[in-house]
Amino acid sequence: MTQASPPRLAGIELGGTKTIVTLGDGTRILESHALPTTTPDETLEAAHAHLSAWQAASPLAAIGIASFGPIRVTPDAPDYGTILATPKPGWSNTGVLEMVQARFACPIAVDTDVNAAALAEHAFGAAQGCSSLVYITIGTGLGAGIVIDGRPVHGFLHPELGHIRTRRAPGATFAGTCPFHGDCIEGLISGPALEARLPVHPGKLDPASPAWDEVGDDLSELLSTLLLALSPQRIVIGGGVATRQPHLIERARNRLPAILAGYLPDLDIAAIETMICLPALGANAGPVGSLLLARNVLINEGA
């Protein structure tokens, strides 16, 4: 008996700095292109050019859009797929789904970039076999996706963990860079925040410099909050800051036992090192996640 070929799927991962457009044979990446995230019209027009070329070669079965947020992710909401108030200049109130639907008639799904990456790490990466995980990306901003029993968490909106405030280290004075909240965790440890608070550019600062200590403390406070609030089996940390500065994760891990103060005795350093890790899929977590969104909407519409 001949096995059916996997559907041709496409994904758009909209990030704060770059956008990745992906063609998949199912969830296997066939082709991928990175584009700068500039204005909505320029960015999506460039993405449409690749999707149209793939569509002309062979019809696309579905498209998944994994976007920075905040974005409406409730399918029955009138503004489903619309980016809400965002620090990204020019993108507030952008109807991303509407702009893609104007070009393509196939099923299209929308979720956050971090929820998509979390789905990918759950299916194929560092969180395989885990019933609960948090995927954090630290880059232009800081976002987190939560997946429970294979499903991303949605509610009133979607998790916006980057904008919570965490306990500061004694004597900390950095005011933060978030235009909404100042010293929320995004305003403290995102890429732009590090450029503002460190004595030199993060890429030029020695990993052993004590200037990193407060940053590691801030990340550790976020991790302790997640452990106590959500009790995830895995916390995966990706994004440009995390992958270029892996010593930050090590600093945060080492600080956690002191913050938890013996309250979760099973979480010794060995357990923490297993639980808190880099993404196994690396930079492909987001693109694979966008293909998973496309696959899932195709399955749901065919159910």
CSV table of N, CA and C in Angstrom, one decimal, residues 113-114 117-118 121-122 125-127 132-139 141-146 161 185 189-191 194 215-227 232-254 256 272-286:
chain,number,residue,atom,x,y,z
A,113,ASP,N,5.3,33.4,18.4
A,113,ASP,CA,6.6,32.8,18.0
A,113,ASP,C,7.1,31.9,19.1
A,114,VAL,N,6.9,32.3,20.4
A,114,VAL,CA,7.4,31.4,21.5
A,114,VAL,C,6.5,30.2,21.7
A,117,ALA,N,7.7,27.8,19.0
A,117,ALA,CA,8.9,27.2,19.4
A,117,ALA,C,8.8,26.2,20.5
A,118,ALA,N,7.9,26.5,21.4
A,118,ALA,CA,7.7,25.5,22.5
A,118,ALA,C,7.1,24.2,22.0
A,121,GLU,N,9.9,22.3,20.3
A,121,GLU,CA,10.8,21.6,21.3
A,121,GLU,C,10.1,20.4,22.0
A,122,HIS,N,8.8,20.6,22.2
A,122,HIS,CA,8.0,19.5,22.8
A,122,HIS,C,8.0,18.3,21.8
A,125,GLY,N,12.4,18.2,20.2
A,125,GLY,CA,13.6,18.8,20.8
A,125,GLY,C,13.8,18.4,22.2
A,126,ALA,N,14.2,19.5,23.0
A,126,ALA,CA,14.7,19.2,24.4
A,126,ALA,C,13.6,18.9,25.3
A,127,ALA,N,12.3,19.0,25.0
A,127,ALA,CA,11.2,18.8,25.9
A,127,ALA,C,10.4,17.6,25.5
A,132,SER,N,4.8,19.3,30.5
A,132,SER,CA,4.8,20.7,30.7
A,132,SER,C,6.1,21.3,30.5
A,133,LEU,N,6.1,22.4,29.7
A,133,LEU,CA,7.4,23.1,29.5
A,133,LEU,C,7.1,24.6,29.3
A,134,VAL,N,8.2,25.4,29.5
A,134,VAL,CA,8.2,26.8,29.2
A,134,VAL,C,9.3,27.0,28.2
A,135,TYR,N,9.1,27.7,27.1
A,135,TYR,CA,10.1,28.1,26.2
A,135,TYR,C,10.3,29.6,26.3
A,136,ILE,N,11.5,30.0,26.7
A,136,ILE,CA,11.8,31.5,26.8
A,136,ILE,C,12.7,31.9,25.7
A,137,THR,N,12.4,33.0,25.0
A,137,THR,CA,13.4,33.5,24.1
A,137,THR,C,13.8,34.9,24.6
A,138,ILE,N,15.1,35.1,24.5
A,138,ILE,CA,15.7,36.4,25.0
A,138,ILE,C,16.5,36.9,23.8
A,139,GLY,N,16.0,38.0,23.2
A,139,GLY,CA,16.6,38.6,22.1
A,139,GLY,C,16.2,40.1,22.0
A,141,GLY,N,13.4,41.2,22.3
A,141,GLY,CA,12.5,41.3,23.5
A,141,GLY,C,12.7,40.1,24.3
A,142,LEU,N,11.8,39.8,25.2
A,142,LEU,CA,11.8,38.6,26.0
A,142,LEU,C,10.3,38.1,26.0
A,143,GLY,N,10.2,36.9,25.5
A,143,GLY,CA,8.9,36.2,25.5
A,143,GLY,C,8.9,34.8,26.0
A,144,ALA,N,7.8,34.3,26.3
A,144,ALA,CA,7.8,32.9,26.8
A,144,ALA,C,6.5,32.2,26.3
A,145,GLY,N,6.6,31.0,25.9
A,145,GLY,CA,5.5,30.2,25.5
A,145,GLY,C,5.4,29.0,26.5
A,146,ILE,N,4.2,28.7,26.8
A,146,ILE,CA,3.9,27.6,27.7
A,146,ILE,C,3.1,26.5,27.0
A,161,LEU,N,5.1,36.8,29.8
A,161,LEU,CA,6.0,36.7,30.9
A,161,LEU,C,7.1,37.8,30.9
A,185,ILE,N,11.1,42.3,33.3
A,185,ILE,CA,12.2,41.4,33.0
A,185,ILE,C,12.7,41.6,31.6
A,189,ILE,N,16.8,42.4,30.7
A,189,ILE,CA,17.7,41.4,30.2
A,189,ILE,C,17.6,41.2,28.7
A,190,SER,N,16.7,41.9,28.0
A,190,SER,CA,16.6,41.7,26.5
A,190,SER,C,17.9,42.3,25.9
A,191,GLY,N,18.1,42.1,24.6
A,191,GLY,CA,19.3,42.6,24.0
A,191,GLY,C,19.4,44.1,24.1
A,194,LEU,N,20.5,45.0,27.7
A,194,LEU,CA,21.9,44.7,28.0
A,194,LEU,C,22.8,45.7,27.4
A,215,VAL,N,22.7,40.7,35.9
A,215,VAL,CA,21.9,40.1,34.8
A,215,VAL,C,21.6,38.7,35.1
A,216,GLY,N,22.6,37.9,35.6
A,216,GLY,CA,22.3,36.5,35.9
A,216,GLY,C,21.3,36.4,37.1
A,217,ASP,N,21.4,37.3,38.0
A,217,ASP,CA,20.5,37.4,39.2
A,217,ASP,C,19.0,37.6,38.6
A,218,ASP,N,18.9,38.5,37.7
A,218,ASP,CA,17.6,38.9,37.2
A,218,ASP,C,17.0,37.7,36.4
A,219,LEU,N,17.8,37.0,35.6
A,219,LEU,CA,17.3,35.8,34.9
A,219,LEU,C,16.9,34.7,35.9
A,220,SER,N,17.7,34.5,37.0
A,220,SER,CA,17.4,33.5,38.0
A,220,SER,C,16.1,33.8,38.7
A,221,GLU,N,15.8,35.1,39.0
A,221,GLU,CA,14.6,35.4,39.6
A,221,GLU,C,13.4,35.1,38.7
A,222,LEU,N,13.5,35.3,37.4
A,222,LEU,CA,12.5,34.9,36.5
A,222,LEU,C,12.3,33.3,36.5
A,223,LEU,N,13.4,32.6,36.5
A,223,LEU,CA,13.3,31.2,36.5
A,223,LEU,C,12.7,30.6,37.8
A,224,SER,N,13.0,31.2,38.9
A,224,SER,CA,12.4,30.8,40.2
A,224,SER,C,10.9,31.1,40.2
A,225,THR,N,10.5,32.2,39.6
A,225,THR,CA,9.1,32.5,39.5
A,225,THR,C,8.3,31.5,38.7
A,226,LEU,N,8.9,31.1,37.6
A,226,LEU,CA,8.3,30.1,36.7
A,226,LEU,C,8.2,28.7,37.4
A,227,LEU,N,9.3,28.3,38.1
A,227,LEU,CA,9.3,27.1,38.8
A,227,LEU,C,8.2,27.0,39.9
A,232,PRO,N,7.1,23.6,35.8
A,232,PRO,CA,7.3,22.9,34.5
A,232,PRO,C,8.3,21.8,34.6
A,233,GLN,N,8.2,20.8,33.8
A,233,GLN,CA,9.2,19.8,33.7
A,233,GLN,C,10.5,20.2,33.0
A,234,ARG,N,10.3,21.2,32.1
A,234,ARG,CA,11.5,21.7,31.3
A,234,ARG,C,11.3,23.2,31.1
A,235,ILE,N,12.4,23.9,31.2
A,235,ILE,CA,12.5,25.3,30.8
A,235,ILE,C,13.6,25.4,29.7
A,236,VAL,N,13.2,25.7,28.5
A,236,VAL,CA,14.1,25.8,27.4
A,236,VAL,C,14.3,27.3,27.1
A,237,ILE,N,15.6,27.7,27.0
A,237,ILE,CA,15.9,29.1,26.9
A,237,ILE,C,16.6,29.3,25.5
A,238,GLY,N,16.0,30.0,24.6
A,238,GLY,CA,16.6,30.3,23.3
A,238,GLY,C,16.7,31.8,23.0
A,239,GLY,N,16.9,32.1,21.8
A,239,GLY,CA,17.0,33.5,21.4
A,239,GLY,C,18.5,33.9,21.3
A,240,GLY,N,18.7,35.1,20.6
A,240,GLY,CA,20.1,35.5,20.4
A,240,GLY,C,20.9,35.7,21.6
A,241,VAL,N,20.3,36.4,22.6
A,241,VAL,CA,21.1,36.6,23.8
A,241,VAL,C,21.5,35.3,24.5
A,242,ALA,N,20.6,34.4,24.6
A,242,ALA,CA,20.9,33.1,25.3
A,242,ALA,C,21.9,32.3,24.6
A,243,THR,N,21.8,32.3,23.3
A,243,THR,CA,22.8,31.4,22.5
A,243,THR,C,24.1,32.1,22.4
A,244,ARG,N,24.2,33.4,22.4
A,244,ARG,CA,25.5,34.1,22.3
A,244,ARG,C,26.1,34.2,23.7
A,245,GLN,N,25.3,34.2,24.8
A,245,GLN,CA,25.8,34.4,26.1
A,245,GLN,C,25.4,33.2,27.0
A,246,PRO,N,25.8,32.0,26.7
A,246,PRO,CA,25.3,30.8,27.5
A,246,PRO,C,25.7,30.8,28.9
A,247,HIS,N,26.8,31.6,29.2
A,247,HIS,CA,27.2,31.7,30.6
A,247,HIS,C,26.1,32.3,31.5
A,248,LEU,N,25.2,33.1,30.9
A,248,LEU,CA,24.1,33.7,31.7
A,248,LEU,C,23.2,32.6,32.2
A,249,ILE,N,23.0,31.6,31.4
A,249,ILE,CA,22.1,30.4,31.9
A,249,ILE,C,22.9,29.7,33.0
A,250,GLU,N,24.2,29.6,32.9
A,250,GLU,CA,24.9,28.9,34.0
A,250,GLU,C,24.9,29.7,35.3
A,251,ARG,N,25.0,31.0,35.1
A,251,ARG,CA,25.0,31.9,36.3
A,251,ARG,C,23.6,31.8,37.0
A,252,ALA,N,22.5,31.8,36.2
A,252,ALA,CA,21.2,31.7,36.7
A,252,ALA,C,20.9,30.4,37.4
A,253,ARG,N,21.4,29.3,36.8
A,253,ARG,CA,21.2,28.0,37.4
A,253,ARG,C,21.9,27.9,38.7
A,254,ASN,N,23.1,28.4,38.8
A,254,ASN,CA,23.9,28.4,40.0
A,254,ASN,C,23.3,29.2,41.1
A,256,LEU,N,20.0,29.7,41.5
A,256,LEU,CA,18.6,29.2,41.9
A,256,LEU,C,18.5,28.6,43.2
A,272,ILE,N,18.7,20.8,38.1
A,272,ILE,CA,18.5,22.1,37.5
A,272,ILE,C,19.1,22.1,36.1
A,273,GLU,N,20.3,21.5,36.0
A,273,GLU,CA,21.0,21.6,34.7
A,273,GLU,C,20.3,20.8,33.7
A,274,THR,N,19.5,19.7,34.1
A,274,THR,CA,18.7,18.9,33.2
A,274,THR,C,17.5,19.7,32.8
A,275,MET,N,16.8,20.3,33.8
A,275,MET,CA,15.6,21.0,33.6
A,275,MET,C,15.7,22.3,32.8
A,276,ILE,N,16.7,23.0,33.0
A,276,ILE,CA,16.9,24.3,32.3
A,276,ILE,C,18.0,24.2,31.3
A,277,CYS,N,17.6,24.4,30.0
A,277,CYS,CA,18.6,24.1,28.9
A,277,CYS,C,18.4,24.9,27.7
A,278,LEU,N,19.3,24.9,26.8
A,278,LEU,CA,19.2,25.5,25.5
A,278,LEU,C,18.3,24.6,24.6
A,279,PRO,N,17.7,25.2,23.6
A,279,PRO,CA,16.9,24.4,22.6
A,279,PRO,C,17.7,23.4,21.9
A,280,ALA,N,17.2,22.2,21.8
A,280,ALA,CA,17.8,21.1,21.0
A,280,ALA,C,17.8,21.4,19.5
A,281,LEU,N,16.7,22.1,19.1
A,281,LEU,CA,16.5,22.5,17.7
A,281,LEU,C,17.3,23.8,17.3
A,282,GLY,N,17.9,24.4,18.3
A,282,GLY,CA,18.6,25.6,18.0
A,282,GLY,C,17.7,26.7,17.3
A,283,ALA,N,18.3,27.3,16.3
A,283,ALA,CA,17.6,28.4,15.6
A,283,ALA,C,16.4,27.9,14.8
A,284,ASN,N,16.3,26.5,14.6
A,284,ASN,CA,15.1,26.0,13.9
A,284,ASN,C,13.9,25.8,14.7
A,285,ALA,N,13.9,26.1,16.0
A,285,ALA,CA,12.7,25.8,16.8
A,285,ALA,C,11.6,26.7,16.3
A,286,GLY,N,11.8,27.9,16.0
A,286,GLY,CA,10.7,28.8,15.5
A,286,GLY,C,10.2,28.4,14.2
